[in-house]
Amino acid sequence: MATNSRRPIVAGNWKMNLDHVEAIHLVQQLALGLRSIDHSRTDIQIYPPFTDLRSVEGIIGADNLPIELGAQHCSALESGAYTGEVSVSMLARLSVTSVLVGHSERRQLYGMTDEIVAATSTSVLAGGLHPTICVGETEEEREAGITSEVLTRQVRGALAGVPKGSEGSVVFAYEPVWAIGTGVAATTQDAQGACAHIRSVLTEERGGAASGIRILYGGSAKPDNAGELVAEKDVDGLLVGGASLDAASFAAIIEAVSACYGSPSA
Ligand code: PEP
């Protein structure tokens, strides 16, 4: 059972998968799956590719689905000659409420630095959306025993872009790079240790506000390990990649997380 009062999030990062027709199909299947489970204690988010957002927005709105729409990335800038980029206000117009900021694939493949993560977080917050800020160490950093240092640097770097007082609008996701897409999730102890470390850095920087910030775990989360991961004190939900592309798996993860947050008498 989860022992904290923060409302859990189960978020699906679709990455560069599914065109808008496939996206409609997946959301319809997920909607069906949600009908037969108790998800009332969990916030559900999906992060489709940009080209799917309009279609997915339509289905969520038409059927009033209990799913929040997110985007996988955005520019820190408002508008102008930035070919290929998408602004926060464009996303807001599509009912997007959250944006992944600093996913390790953006950091590793597209040169997203801590400074860009901070600037993007500032823009997302200024636009009235919620950044889900991803942090996590690589395998080399883990083997070198510097996981805590890496997390401290990434969390402090991101907080430079989070104005004091807006901590409640921010979510962090601990995503060890070596666990993403590998089928090898962090152990519950490692996930808890890293999330507790992130919260301790948040407390040093922002005092009591840190206790309200939700910290997700991401990296090969599946129906089998979802419950045990979120039972940990500082793990407030899951960011799910591969398993979010299958409606049954994603619904099973949501069910496992919700069950973990249920009162024993419920
Ligand atoms: C991710 O990319 O955010 C992720 C957690 O992927 P996966 O669940 O496939 O490891």
JSON list of N, CA and C in Angstrom, two decimals, residues 102 104 107 112 114 117-118 133-138 141 147-160 172-175 177 198 201:
[
{"chain": "A", "resi": 102, "resn": "GLY", "atom": "N", "xyz": [12.93, 17.48, -20.92]},
{"chain": "A", "resi": 102, "resn": "GLY", "atom": "CA", "xyz": [14.23, 16.88, -20.62]},
{"chain": "A", "resi": 102, "resn": "GLY", "atom": "C", "xyz": [14.21, 15.36, -20.55]},
{"chain": "A", "resi": 104, "resn": "SER", "atom": "N", "xyz": [15.32, 11.77, -21.37]},
{"chain": "A", "resi": 104, "resn": "SER", "atom": "CA", "xyz": [16.73, 11.42, -21.65]},
{"chain": "A", "resi": 104, "resn": "SER", "atom": "C", "xyz": [16.99, 11.31, -23.14]},
{"chain": "A", "resi": 107, "resn": "ARG", "atom": "N", "xyz": [17.69, 14.73, -24.15]},
{"chain": "A", "resi": 107, "resn": "ARG", "atom": "CA", "xyz": [19.00, 15.15, -23.64]},
{"chain": "A", "resi": 107, "resn": "ARG", "atom": "C", "xyz": [20.12, 14.51, -24.46]},
{"chain": "A", "resi": 112, "resn": "MET", "atom": "N", "xyz": [19.69, 18.47, -25.39]},
{"chain": "A", "resi": 112, "resn": "MET", "atom": "CA", "xyz": [18.94, 19.29, -24.42]},
{"chain": "A", "resi": 112, "resn": "MET", "atom": "C", "xyz": [19.77, 19.38, -23.12]},
{"chain": "A", "resi": 114, "resn": "ASP", "atom": "N", "xyz": [20.81, 21.13, -19.24]},
{"chain": "A", "resi": 114, "resn": "ASP", "atom": "CA", "xyz": [20.07, 21.54, -18.04]},
{"chain": "A", "resi": 114, "resn": "ASP", "atom": "C", "xyz": [19.53, 22.97, -18.21]},
{"chain": "A", "resi": 117, "resn": "VAL", "atom": "N", "xyz": [16.47, 22.77, -20.33]},
{"chain": "A", "resi": 117, "resn": "VAL", "atom": "CA", "xyz": [15.40, 22.18, -19.50]},
{"chain": "A", "resi": 117, "resn": "VAL", "atom": "C", "xyz": [14.79, 23.27, -18.61]},
{"chain": "A", "resi": 118, "resn": "ALA", "atom": "N", "xyz": [15.65, 24.09, -18.00]},
{"chain": "A", "resi": 118, "resn": "ALA", "atom": "CA", "xyz": [15.15, 25.16, -17.13]},
{"chain": "A", "resi": 118, "resn": "ALA", "atom": "C", "xyz": [14.33, 26.17, -17.93]},
{"chain": "A", "resi": 133, "resn": "ILE", "atom": "N", "xyz": [9.33, 17.00, -15.52]},
{"chain": "A", "resi": 133, "resn": "ILE", "atom": "CA", "xyz": [10.77, 17.14, -15.76]},
{"chain": "A", "resi": 133, "resn": "ILE", "atom": "C", "xyz": [11.46, 15.80, -15.51]},
{"chain": "A", "resi": 134, "resn": "CYS", "atom": "N", "xyz": [12.11, 15.30, -16.54]},
{"chain": "A", "resi": 134, "resn": "CYS", "atom": "CA", "xyz": [12.74, 13.97, -16.45]},
{"chain": "A", "resi": 134, "resn": "CYS", "atom": "C", "xyz": [14.21, 14.10, -16.08]},
{"chain": "A", "resi": 135, "resn": "VAL", "atom": "N", "xyz": [14.62, 13.28, -15.13]},
{"chain": "A", "resi": 135, "resn": "VAL", "atom": "CA", "xyz": [16.02, 13.23, -14.72]},
{"chain": "A", "resi": 135, "resn": "VAL", "atom": "C", "xyz": [16.43, 11.76, -14.60]},
{"chain": "A", "resi": 136, "resn": "GLY", "atom": "N", "xyz": [17.71, 11.50, -14.67]},
{"chain": "A", "resi": 136, "resn": "GLY", "atom": "CA", "xyz": [18.15, 10.11, -14.51]},
{"chain": "A", "resi": 136, "resn": "GLY", "atom": "C", "xyz": [19.57, 9.92, -15.00]},
{"chain": "A", "resi": 137, "resn": "GLU", "atom": "N", "xyz": [20.22, 8.95, -14.41]},
{"chain": "A", "resi": 137, "resn": "GLU", "atom": "CA", "xyz": [21.63, 8.71, -14.72]},
{"chain": "A", "resi": 137, "resn": "GLU", "atom": "C", "xyz": [21.78, 7.67, -15.83]},
{"chain": "A", "resi": 138, "resn": "THR", "atom": "N", "xyz": [22.90, 7.75, -16.55]},
{"chain": "A", "resi": 138, "resn": "THR", "atom": "CA", "xyz": [23.22, 6.72, -17.54]},
{"chain": "A", "resi": 138, "resn": "THR", "atom": "C", "xyz": [23.83, 5.51, -16.83]},
{"chain": "A", "resi": 141, "resn": "GLU", "atom": "N", "xyz": [27.28, 6.38, -15.58]},
{"chain": "A", "resi": 141, "resn": "GLU", "atom": "CA", "xyz": [27.25, 7.19, -14.36]},
{"chain": "A", "resi": 141, "resn": "GLU", "atom": "C", "xyz": [26.88, 6.33, -13.15]},
{"chain": "A", "resi": 147, "resn": "THR", "atom": "N", "xyz": [25.39, 8.49, -9.29]},
{"chain": "A", "resi": 147, "resn": "THR", "atom": "CA", "xyz": [23.95, 8.70, -9.53]},
{"chain": "A", "resi": 147, "resn": "THR", "atom": "C", "xyz": [23.44, 9.92, -8.74]},
{"chain": "A", "resi": 148, "resn": "SER", "atom": "N", "xyz": [23.77, 9.99, -7.46]},
{"chain": "A", "resi": 148, "resn": "SER", "atom": "CA", "xyz": [23.24, 11.10, -6.65]},
{"chain": "A", "resi": 148, "resn": "SER", "atom": "C", "xyz": [23.71, 12.45, -7.17]},
{"chain": "A", "resi": 149, "resn": "GLU", "atom": "N", "xyz": [24.98, 12.52, -7.55]},
{"chain": "A", "resi": 149, "resn": "GLU", "atom": "CA", "xyz": [25.50, 13.79, -8.06]},
{"chain": "A", "resi": 149, "resn": "GLU", "atom": "C", "xyz": [24.78, 14.21, -9.34]},
{"chain": "A", "resi": 150, "resn": "VAL", "atom": "N", "xyz": [24.57, 13.23, -10.21]},
{"chain": "A", "resi": 150, "resn": "VAL", "atom": "CA", "xyz": [23.89, 13.53, -11.49]},
{"chain": "A", "resi": 150, "resn": "VAL", "atom": "C", "xyz": [22.47, 14.03, -11.21]},
{"chain": "A", "resi": 151, "resn": "LEU", "atom": "N", "xyz": [21.76, 13.34, -10.32]},
{"chain": "A", "resi": 151, "resn": "LEU", "atom": "CA", "xyz": [20.38, 13.74, -10.02]},
{"chain": "A", "resi": 151, "resn": "LEU", "atom": "C", "xyz": [20.35, 15.12, -9.38]},
{"chain": "A", "resi": 152, "resn": "THR", "atom": "N", "xyz": [21.29, 15.37, -8.47]},
{"chain": "A", "resi": 152, "resn": "THR", "atom": "CA", "xyz": [21.34, 16.69, -7.82]},
{"chain": "A", "resi": 152, "resn": "THR", "atom": "C", "xyz": [21.53, 17.78, -8.86]},
{"chain": "A", "resi": 153, "resn": "ARG", "atom": "N", "xyz": [22.47, 17.54, -9.77]},
{"chain": "A", "resi": 153, "resn": "ARG", "atom": "CA", "xyz": [22.75, 18.57, -10.80]},
{"chain": "A", "resi": 153, "resn": "ARG", "atom": "C", "xyz": [21.53, 18.79, -11.69]},
{"chain": "A", "resi": 154, "resn": "GLN", "atom": "N", "xyz": [20.88, 17.71, -12.10]},
{"chain": "A", "resi": 154, "resn": "GLN", "atom": "CA", "xyz": [19.74, 17.85, -13.01]},
{"chain": "A", "resi": 154, "resn": "GLN", "atom": "C", "xyz": [18.55, 18.50, -12.31]},
{"chain": "A", "resi": 155, "resn": "VAL", "atom": "N", "xyz": [18.31, 18.13, -11.05]},
{"chain": "A", "resi": 155, "resn": "VAL", "atom": "CA", "xyz": [17.16, 18.71, -10.33]},
{"chain": "A", "resi": 155, "resn": "VAL", "atom": "C", "xyz": [17.41, 20.19, -10.06]},
{"chain": "A", "resi": 156, "resn": "ARG", "atom": "N", "xyz": [18.62, 20.51, -9.58]},
{"chain": "A", "resi": 156, "resn": "ARG", "atom": "CA", "xyz": [18.93, 21.94, -9.33]},
{"chain": "A", "resi": 156, "resn": "ARG", "atom": "C", "xyz": [18.86, 22.73, -10.62]},
{"chain": "A", "resi": 157, "resn": "GLY", "atom": "N", "xyz": [19.38, 22.14, -11.69]},
{"chain": "A", "resi": 157, "resn": "GLY", "atom": "CA", "xyz": [19.37, 22.83, -12.98]},
{"chain": "A", "resi": 157, "resn": "GLY", "atom": "C", "xyz": [17.96, 23.13, -13.44]},
{"chain": "A", "resi": 158, "resn": "ALA", "atom": "N", "xyz": [17.08, 22.16, -13.29]},
{"chain": "A", "resi": 158, "resn": "ALA", "atom": "CA", "xyz": [15.68, 22.36, -13.71]},
{"chain": "A", "resi": 158, "resn": "ALA", "atom": "C", "xyz": [14.99, 23.39, -12.82]},
{"chain": "A", "resi": 159, "resn": "LEU", "atom": "N", "xyz": [15.27, 23.33, -11.52]},
{"chain": "A", "resi": 159, "resn": "LEU", "atom": "CA", "xyz": [14.60, 24.26, -10.60]},
{"chain": "A", "resi": 159, "resn": "LEU", "atom": "C", "xyz": [14.96, 25.72, -10.88]},
{"chain": "A", "resi": 160, "resn": "ALA", "atom": "N", "xyz": [16.09, 25.92, -11.53]},
{"chain": "A", "resi": 160, "resn": "ALA", "atom": "CA", "xyz": [16.47, 27.29, -11.90]},
{"chain": "A", "resi": 160, "resn": "ALA", "atom": "C", "xyz": [15.39, 27.91, -12.80]},
{"chain": "A", "resi": 172, "resn": "PHE", "atom": "N", "xyz": [8.23, 15.69, -11.25]},
{"chain": "A", "resi": 172, "resn": "PHE", "atom": "CA", "xyz": [9.53, 15.16, -11.65]},
{"chain": "A", "resi": 172, "resn": "PHE", "atom": "C", "xyz": [9.37, 13.68, -12.01]},
{"chain": "A", "resi": 173, "resn": "ALA", "atom": "N", "xyz": [10.17, 13.20, -12.92]},
{"chain": "A", "resi": 173, "resn": "ALA", "atom": "CA", "xyz": [10.18, 11.77, -13.24]},
{"chain": "A", "resi": 173, "resn": "ALA", "atom": "C", "xyz": [11.61, 11.28, -13.16]},
{"chain": "A", "resi": 174, "resn": "TYR", "atom": "N", "xyz": [11.84, 10.30, -12.27]},
{"chain": "A", "resi": 174, "resn": "TYR", "atom": "CA", "xyz": [13.16, 9.67, -12.21]},
{"chain": "A", "resi": 174, "resn": "TYR", "atom": "C", "xyz": [13.18, 8.54, -13.23]},
{"chain": "A", "resi": 175, "resn": "GLU", "atom": "N", "xyz": [14.00, 8.71, -14.25]},
{"chain": "A", "resi": 175, "resn": "GLU", "atom": "CA", "xyz": [14.08, 7.71, -15.32]},
{"chain": "A", "resi": 175, "resn": "GLU", "atom": "C", "xyz": [15.54, 7.32, -15.54]},
{"chain": "A", "resi": 177, "resn": "VAL", "atom": "N", "xyz": [18.49, 5.97, -17.26]},
{"chain": "A", "resi": 177, "resn": "VAL", "atom": "CA", "xyz": [18.58, 5.76, -18.71]},
{"chain": "A", "resi": 177, "resn": "VAL", "atom": "C", "xyz": [18.75, 4.27, -19.04]},
{"chain": "A", "resi": 198, "resn": "ILE", "atom": "N", "xyz": [15.91, 12.75, -4.84]},
{"chain": "A", "resi": 198, "resn": "ILE", "atom": "CA", "xyz": [15.34, 13.89, -5.58]},
{"chain": "A", "resi": 198, "resn": "ILE", "atom": "C", "xyz": [14.52, 14.76, -4.62]},
{"chain": "A", "resi": 201, "resn": "VAL", "atom": "N", "xyz": [16.72, 16.90, -2.43]},
{"chain": "A", "resi": 201, "resn": "VAL", "atom": "CA", "xyz": [17.24, 18.08, -3.13]},
{"chain": "A", "resi": 201, "resn": "VAL", "atom": "C", "xyz": [16.13, 19.13, -3.26]}
]
